[in-house]
Short mmCIF file of C-alpha atoms and ligand atoms in Angstrom, two decimals:
data_model
loop_
_atom_site.label_atom_id
_atom_site.label_comp_id
_atom_site.label_asym_id
_atom_site.label_seq_id
_atom_site.Cartn_x
_atom_site.Cartn_y
_atom_site.Cartn_z
CA MET A 27 -0.25 29.82 -6.98
CA ILE A 28 -2.54 28.06 -4.55
CA LYS A 29 -0.57 25.83 -2.21
CA PHE A 30 -1.62 22.36 -1.11
CA ALA A 31 0.39 20.37 1.41
CA ASN A 32 2.98 18.04 -0.14
CA PRO A 33 2.82 14.46 1.26
CA ASP A 34 6.55 14.81 1.96
CA ILE A 35 5.58 16.81 5.07
CA ILE A 36 5.00 13.35 6.60
CA ALA A 37 8.61 12.37 5.85
CA ALA A 38 9.95 15.56 7.42
CA ALA A 39 7.79 15.12 10.54
CA SER A 40 8.80 11.42 10.80
CA LYS A 41 12.47 12.37 10.76
CA ASP A 42 11.87 14.83 13.57
CA TYR A 43 9.95 12.22 15.55
CA ALA A 44 12.62 9.56 14.99
CA THR A 45 15.24 11.80 16.57
CA LYS A 46 13.14 13.28 19.37
CA GLN A 47 10.77 10.39 20.11
CA ASP A 48 8.53 12.75 22.12
CA THR A 49 4.77 13.37 22.17
CA GLU A 50 5.04 16.77 20.52
CA SER A 51 6.91 15.46 17.47
CA LEU A 52 4.58 12.43 17.26
CA THR A 53 1.62 14.82 17.24
CA LYS A 54 3.24 16.71 14.37
CA VAL A 55 3.55 13.50 12.32
CA LEU A 56 -0.11 12.71 12.92
CA GLU A 57 -1.06 16.30 12.02
CA ALA A 58 0.91 15.93 8.78
CA VAL A 59 -0.97 12.71 7.97
CA SER A 60 -4.27 14.41 8.85
CA THR A 61 -3.48 17.33 6.56
CA ILE A 62 -2.82 15.01 3.63
CA LEU A 63 -6.02 13.09 4.44
CA LYS A 64 -8.14 16.27 4.63
CA GLU A 65 -6.67 17.69 1.44
CA GLU A 66 -7.22 14.33 -0.25
CA GLY A 67 -3.52 14.08 -1.02
CA GLU A 68 -2.22 11.08 -2.98
CA VAL A 69 0.53 8.67 -2.01
CA PHE A 70 2.69 6.22 -3.99
CA ILE A 71 1.90 2.57 -3.19
CA PRO A 72 4.60 -0.02 -4.05
CA VAL A 73 3.07 -3.00 -5.85
CA LEU A 74 4.30 -6.29 -7.26
CA VAL A 75 3.16 -7.11 -10.80
CA GLU A 76 2.44 -10.87 -10.97
CA GLN A 77 3.00 -13.12 -14.01
CA ASP A 78 -0.66 -12.86 -14.96
CA GLY A 79 -0.47 -9.04 -14.88
CA SER A 80 -2.36 -8.76 -11.61
CA MET A 81 -0.85 -6.60 -8.88
CA SER A 82 -0.33 -7.28 -5.21
CA LEU A 83 0.78 -4.91 -2.47
CA GLU A 84 4.42 -5.02 -1.41
CA THR A 85 4.72 -5.77 2.29
CA LEU A 86 7.28 -5.79 5.10
CA LEU A 87 7.46 -7.70 8.38
CA ASN A 88 8.31 -5.85 11.56
CA GLU A 89 10.36 -7.29 14.41
CA LYS A 90 7.20 -8.88 15.77
CA ARG A 91 6.66 -10.51 12.33
CA GLU A 92 3.53 -8.42 11.79
CA THR A 93 2.82 -7.65 8.13
CA PHE A 94 2.72 -4.01 7.04
CA VAL A 95 1.73 -2.71 3.64
CA LEU A 96 3.67 0.26 2.32
CA CYS A 97 3.17 3.77 1.08
CA CYS A 98 5.63 6.40 -0.05
CA THR A 99 5.19 10.15 0.00
CA SER A 100 6.96 10.62 -3.32
CA GLN A 101 8.27 8.65 -6.29
CA PHE A 102 11.74 9.46 -4.99
CA GLN A 103 10.97 7.79 -1.67
CA ALA A 104 9.62 4.73 -3.51
CA ARG A 105 12.79 4.42 -5.59
CA ALA A 106 14.94 4.97 -2.48
CA ALA A 107 13.19 1.93 -1.01
CA GLY A 108 13.88 -0.05 -4.18
CA TYR A 109 10.29 -0.09 -5.49
CA GLU A 110 10.07 0.88 -9.16
CA THR A 111 6.39 0.00 -9.62
CA THR A 112 3.87 2.09 -7.70
CA ILE A 113 0.22 3.08 -8.07
CA ASN A 114 -1.21 6.40 -6.91
CA ARG A 115 -4.15 6.48 -4.57
CA ARG A 116 -5.64 9.06 -2.24
CA LEU A 117 -4.27 8.31 1.23
CA SER A 118 -7.82 8.21 2.59
CA ASP A 119 -8.86 5.54 0.03
CA TYR A 120 -5.70 3.54 0.74
CA ILE A 121 -6.32 3.55 4.48
CA ASP A 122 -9.94 2.55 3.86
CA MET A 123 -8.68 -0.42 1.82
CA VAL A 124 -5.99 -1.44 4.34
CA MET A 125 -8.56 -1.47 7.13
CA GLN A 126 -10.31 -4.29 5.21
CA LEU A 127 -7.10 -6.38 4.91
CA ASP A 128 -7.11 -8.85 7.82
CA ALA A 129 -3.48 -9.84 7.16
CA ALA A 130 -2.19 -6.27 7.40
CA ALA A 131 -1.28 -4.82 10.81
CA GLY A 132 -0.92 -1.32 9.40
CA ILE A 133 1.01 0.89 6.97
CA CYS A 134 4.73 1.62 6.89
CA VAL A 135 5.36 5.06 5.41
CA ASN A 136 8.60 5.56 3.40
CA PRO A 137 10.19 2.18 4.20
CA GLY A 138 13.42 3.14 2.41
CA ASP A 139 13.85 6.31 4.42
CA ASP A 140 16.23 6.54 7.36
CA TYR A 141 13.14 7.34 9.40
CA PRO A 142 10.21 5.15 8.18
CA PHE A 143 6.99 5.81 10.10
CA THR A 144 4.72 2.88 10.96
CA MET A 145 1.03 3.32 11.71
CA GLN A 146 -0.91 0.50 13.31
CA LYS A 147 -4.55 -0.01 12.26
CA LEU A 148 -5.87 1.57 15.44
CA MET A 149 -4.04 4.79 14.66
CA LEU A 150 -5.17 4.66 11.02
CA GLN A 151 -8.78 4.28 12.13
CA ALA A 152 -8.53 7.32 14.42
CA LEU A 153 -6.88 9.46 11.72
CA LEU A 154 -9.48 8.47 9.15
CA ALA A 155 -12.38 9.23 11.52
CA GLU A 156 -10.85 12.59 12.40
CA SER A 157 -10.40 13.56 8.75
CA GLN A 158 -13.96 12.58 7.86
CA LYS A 159 -15.49 14.65 10.64
CA ALA A 160 -17.05 17.76 9.13
CA PRO A 161 -14.82 20.52 10.51
CA TYR A 162 -17.80 22.84 10.69
CA SER A 163 -21.54 22.49 10.64
CA ASN A 164 -23.23 24.65 8.02
CA GLY A 165 -24.11 28.01 9.43
CA ILE A 166 -24.42 31.77 8.96
CA LYS A 167 -22.91 34.44 11.20
CA LEU A 168 -22.77 38.23 11.23
CA PHE A 169 -19.63 40.21 12.04
CA LYS A 170 -19.28 43.97 12.28
CA GLY A 171 -15.81 45.23 11.41
CA ASP A 172 -12.92 45.06 8.98
CA ILE A 173 -12.90 41.89 6.86
CA THR A 174 -9.10 42.02 6.57
CA THR A 175 -8.77 41.21 10.26
CA MET A 176 -10.78 37.99 10.09
CA ASP A 177 -9.03 34.73 10.82
CA VAL A 178 -11.15 32.51 8.55
CA ASP A 179 -10.09 30.12 5.78
CA CYS A 180 -11.09 32.70 3.17
CA ILE A 181 -12.32 36.25 2.78
CA VAL A 182 -14.17 37.45 -0.31
CA ASN A 183 -13.09 40.60 -2.12
CA ALA A 184 -15.60 42.87 -3.88
CA ALA A 185 -13.29 43.47 -6.82
CA ASN A 186 -13.61 44.89 -10.33
CA ASN A 187 -13.25 43.09 -13.64
CA GLU A 188 -9.54 43.93 -13.94
CA LEU A 189 -8.70 42.38 -10.55
CA LEU A 190 -5.93 44.97 -10.13
CA GLY A 191 -7.13 46.48 -6.86
CA GLY A 192 -9.10 49.63 -6.22
CA GLY A 193 -10.79 51.40 -3.35
CA GLY A 194 -13.22 50.20 -0.70
CA VAL A 195 -12.84 46.65 0.54
CA ASP A 196 -10.70 45.85 -2.54
CA GLY A 197 -8.18 48.46 -1.51
CA ALA A 198 -8.25 47.38 2.13
CA ILE A 199 -7.61 43.74 1.23
CA HIS A 200 -4.73 44.56 -1.10
CA ARG A 201 -3.14 46.84 1.48
CA ALA A 202 -3.41 44.23 4.21
CA ALA A 203 -2.30 41.29 2.01
CA GLY A 204 0.73 43.06 0.58
CA PRO A 205 2.12 43.34 -2.96
CA ASP A 206 2.25 39.60 -3.60
CA LEU A 207 -1.54 39.61 -3.84
CA LEU A 208 -1.49 42.02 -6.77
CA ALA A 209 1.29 40.01 -8.40
CA GLU A 210 -0.86 36.86 -8.24
CA CYS A 211 -3.98 38.76 -9.38
CA LYS A 212 -2.14 39.91 -12.49
CA ILE A 213 -1.74 36.27 -13.52
CA LEU A 214 -5.51 35.73 -13.28
CA MET A 215 -6.17 38.02 -16.26
CA GLY A 216 -9.32 39.61 -14.83
CA CYS A 217 -12.70 38.20 -13.82
CA PRO A 218 -16.14 38.54 -15.48
CA THR A 219 -18.98 40.03 -13.40
CA GLY A 220 -20.70 37.39 -11.27
CA GLN A 221 -17.72 35.02 -11.34
CA ALA A 222 -15.02 34.31 -8.75
CA LYS A 223 -11.29 33.56 -8.74
CA ILE A 224 -9.05 32.53 -5.84
CA THR A 225 -5.60 33.58 -4.68
CA ASN A 226 -3.52 33.06 -1.59
CA GLY A 227 -4.06 35.42 1.34
CA TYR A 228 -0.37 36.32 1.89
CA ASN A 229 -0.11 38.72 4.88
CA LEU A 230 -3.80 38.40 5.73
CA PRO A 231 -4.90 36.14 8.60
CA ALA A 232 -7.13 34.39 6.03
CA LYS A 233 -5.39 31.65 4.01
CA PHE A 234 -7.19 32.53 0.77
CA VAL A 235 -8.91 35.47 -0.94
CA ILE A 236 -11.73 34.84 -3.37
CA HIS A 237 -12.15 37.79 -5.74
CA THR A 238 -15.62 38.27 -7.16
CA VAL A 239 -17.02 41.10 -9.25
CA GLY A 240 -20.47 42.44 -8.45
CA PRO A 241 -22.77 44.28 -10.85
CA VAL A 242 -22.83 48.06 -11.02
CA TYR A 243 -26.39 49.05 -10.02
CA ASN A 244 -28.16 51.10 -12.65
CA LEU A 245 -29.94 53.90 -10.83
CA ASN A 246 -32.75 54.01 -13.34
CA SER A 247 -35.02 51.87 -11.20
CA GLU A 248 -37.33 51.03 -14.09
CA ASP A 249 -34.42 49.53 -15.96
CA PRO A 250 -35.30 45.91 -16.88
CA ARG A 251 -31.59 45.21 -16.46
CA HIS A 252 -32.21 44.93 -12.73
CA MET A 253 -33.07 41.28 -13.33
CA GLN A 254 -29.60 40.79 -14.81
CA GLU A 255 -28.01 42.67 -11.90
CA ARG A 256 -29.88 40.49 -9.39
CA SER A 257 -28.70 37.38 -11.16
CA GLU A 258 -25.11 38.63 -11.36
CA LEU A 259 -25.06 39.57 -7.68
CA GLY A 260 -26.49 36.21 -6.66
CA SER A 261 -23.91 34.54 -8.85
CA CYS A 262 -21.10 36.31 -6.95
CA TYR A 263 -22.09 34.49 -3.75
CA ARG A 264 -22.76 31.16 -5.42
CA SER A 265 -19.55 31.18 -7.51
CA SER A 266 -17.49 32.13 -4.46
CA LEU A 267 -18.96 29.21 -2.46
CA GLU A 268 -18.35 26.79 -5.33
CA VAL A 269 -14.69 27.87 -5.62
CA ALA A 270 -14.33 27.67 -1.84
CA LYS A 271 -15.64 24.09 -1.83
CA LEU A 272 -13.11 23.14 -4.54
CA TYR A 273 -10.33 24.29 -2.21
CA HIS A 274 -11.70 22.52 0.88
CA ILE A 275 -12.52 25.86 2.51
CA HIS A 276 -14.87 25.61 5.48
CA SER A 277 -15.10 29.19 6.74
CA ILE A 278 -15.72 32.13 4.41
CA ALA A 279 -16.47 35.82 5.03
CA PHE A 280 -18.39 37.99 2.57
CA PRO A 281 -18.47 41.81 2.50
CA CYS A 282 -21.63 43.51 1.18
CA ILE A 283 -20.76 43.00 -2.47
CA SER A 284 -21.74 45.89 -4.80
CA CYS A 285 -23.16 47.94 -1.90
CA GLY A 286 -20.42 50.58 -1.97
CA SER A 287 -19.05 52.16 -5.15
CA TYR A 288 -21.29 49.94 -7.26
CA GLY A 289 -24.35 51.45 -5.63
CA TYR A 290 -26.52 48.39 -5.05
CA PRO A 291 -29.27 49.21 -2.50
CA ILE A 292 -28.18 47.29 0.59
CA GLU A 293 -31.66 46.05 1.56
CA GLU A 294 -32.14 44.37 -1.84
CA ALA A 295 -28.54 43.17 -2.02
CA THR A 296 -28.70 41.62 1.44
CA LYS A 297 -31.81 39.61 0.59
CA ILE A 298 -30.11 38.29 -2.54
CA ALA A 299 -27.02 37.38 -0.53
CA PHE A 300 -29.06 35.51 2.08
CA ILE A 301 -31.16 33.59 -0.42
CA GLU A 302 -28.15 32.48 -2.47
CA VAL A 303 -26.10 31.47 0.58
CA VAL A 304 -28.95 29.62 2.28
CA GLN A 305 -29.85 27.80 -0.93
CA TRP A 306 -26.21 26.76 -1.37
CA LEU A 307 -26.01 25.55 2.26
CA ASN A 308 -29.20 23.56 1.76
CA GLU A 309 -27.77 22.01 -1.43
CA ASN A 310 -24.59 21.07 0.50
CA PRO A 311 -26.00 19.96 3.85
CA ASN A 312 -22.99 17.82 4.82
CA TYR A 313 -20.19 19.99 3.52
CA GLY A 314 -19.71 22.10 6.64
CA MET A 315 -19.38 25.74 5.57
CA GLN A 316 -19.39 28.53 8.14
CA VAL A 317 -20.48 31.70 6.29
CA THR A 318 -19.95 35.11 7.86
CA PHE A 319 -21.59 38.24 6.47
CA VAL A 320 -19.32 41.17 7.29
CA CYS A 321 -20.93 44.54 7.96
CA TYR A 322 -18.54 47.47 7.88
CA ASP A 323 -20.99 49.88 9.51
CA ASP A 324 -24.14 49.98 11.64
CA GLU A 325 -26.41 50.55 8.65
CA ALA A 326 -25.34 47.29 7.07
CA MET A 327 -25.54 45.46 10.42
CA ASP A 328 -29.09 46.70 11.00
CA VAL A 329 -30.17 45.53 7.55
CA TYR A 330 -28.70 42.07 8.04
CA LYS A 331 -30.16 41.79 11.52
CA SER A 332 -33.63 42.80 10.32
CA ILE A 333 -33.50 40.09 7.64
CA ILE A 334 -32.55 37.50 10.24
CA ASP A 335 -35.25 38.77 12.55
CA ASN A 336 -37.87 38.51 9.80
CA ALA A 337 -36.70 34.97 9.13
CA GLN A 338 -36.82 33.94 12.76
CA HIS A 339 -39.97 35.84 13.73
CA PRO A 340 -41.83 35.96 10.43
CA ASP A 341 -44.71 38.43 10.16
CA PRO A 342 -47.69 36.16 9.33
CA ASP A 343 -48.98 38.71 6.82
CA ALA A 344 -45.66 39.38 5.07
CA PRO A 345 -44.51 36.90 2.39
CA ASN A 346 -41.89 34.96 4.31
CA PHE A 347 -39.54 34.47 1.36
CA MET A 348 -36.77 33.77 3.87
CA SER A 349 -38.15 30.37 4.84
CA LEU A 350 -34.95 29.17 3.17
CA LEU A 351 -33.02 30.30 6.20
CA THR A 352 -32.80 26.81 7.62
CA GLY A 353 -29.08 27.01 7.36
CA LEU A 354 -28.84 29.52 10.22
CA GLY A 355 -25.94 28.61 12.45
CA LYS A 356 -26.41 28.49 16.21
CA ASP A 357 -23.89 31.33 16.55
CA LEU A 358 -26.25 34.07 15.44
CA PRO A 359 -26.06 37.15 17.66
CA LYS A 360 -28.85 37.08 20.22
CA GLN A 361 -31.60 39.44 19.12
N1 LIG B 408 -14.16 45.33 5.58
C1 LIG B 408 -15.44 44.97 5.34
N2 LIG B 408 -16.27 45.64 4.52
C2 LIG B 408 -15.77 46.75 3.92
C3 LIG B 408 -14.44 47.20 4.12
C4 LIG B 408 -13.63 46.43 4.99
N3 LIG B 408 -12.35 46.76 5.24
N4 LIG B 408 -14.25 48.32 3.37
C5 LIG B 408 -15.42 48.58 2.76
N5 LIG B 408 -16.34 47.65 3.10
C6 LIG B 408 -17.74 47.53 2.67
C7 LIG B 408 -18.41 48.79 2.22
O1 LIG B 408 -18.91 49.50 3.33
C8 LIG B 408 -19.52 48.23 1.37
O2 LIG B 408 -20.64 47.88 2.18
O3 LIG B 408 -17.74 46.71 1.53
C9 LIG B 408 -18.94 46.92 0.81
C10 LIG B 408 -18.62 46.97 -0.67
O4 LIG B 408 -18.17 48.28 -1.02
P1 LIG B 408 -16.98 48.47 -2.12
O5 LIG B 408 -15.71 48.07 -1.51
O6 LIG B 408 -17.10 49.85 -2.66
O7 LIG B 408 -17.30 47.42 -3.25
P2 LIG B 408 -18.37 47.45 -4.44
O8 LIG B 408 -19.54 48.28 -4.11
O9 LIG B 408 -18.59 46.04 -4.80
O10 LIG B 408 -17.59 48.18 -5.61
C11 LIG B 408 -16.47 47.52 -6.17
O11 LIG B 408 -15.12 49.44 -5.83
O12 LIG B 408 -13.31 49.41 -4.48
C12 LIG B 408 -13.69 49.35 -5.79
O13 LIG B 408 -12.02 48.01 -6.89
C13 LIG B 408 -13.35 48.02 -6.40
O14 LIG B 408 -13.96 48.70 -8.58
C14 LIG B 408 -14.38 47.94 -7.47
C15 LIG B 408 -15.60 48.56 -6.84
#
């Protein structure tokens, strides 16, 4: 299923650094720590339970008699170091706490390992700052081309309720991702219209695929169901962004959901897409999500561009419903 980094990647990188002692392997240890910080991974913290039931952090002295608190990347590592009692904390919270401890010089990772890795406070501060920096500012981009070629955290698939592949962008994504995608989709047991489910990206450049199911547009234009279709289409974008946020995704590409086989008029669908995405960006101002609308052909590109143009150069007489477009990234194509 969805893969998150295992804190033991720090142990593996530390071993490599201990043998090579070069800048490249040190960088890899720091990248491993950063990954765990960004993914809010948890570590095992050896503690001493006092007589009165209170707990204090186990510590070690280094050769300079500086005091280091400890953390282990697994229960196994804790036991290997002889610590049976540990508490779990997010590494980011633990570093935050250690920075407040005047007596501590830093953290020693996996003290019982052949290759323990020690981080002084200065290094901890830099790692923490780096992990808290929003990787992206919020923004919206347009891209004309094949969504399966995009090297973003996640691409969105315009799927059907069965989630077993199909034509259009669904077919393209499954072909590019390979058979493992279908195998994982089968486990998801389908997806209701307007909702979204996530899988790995497999052979795609994108790490994840979010599968969402748009409404089928009812051609009888008087049909009152259009309200429901609007709501379902809007929900595709919103649900996909909510799932993306859960998985710490910061760059996501949407095709024109429902605008192919499902027959949704692209002008109407594009407005719905923009309003939902901009509202979500405005509700999550500090999250840092780079949203790309992918246009497979010139027609779609022209529609998206005209919406952006209206938003940036509003016609004083026309109702400027797109005033929400304050989330426009600075990367928009020059008009
Ligand atoms: N990259 C980007 N966009 C694409 C690509 C691609 N490789 N292929 C098609 N598109 C565009 C189409 O031009 C259209 O604008 O994606 C948009 C959505 O069209 P469909 O893929 O037909 O999706 P949709 O209208 O939501 O219908 C979904 O069609 O393919 C089946 O299994 C799918 O049953 C589902 C239904």
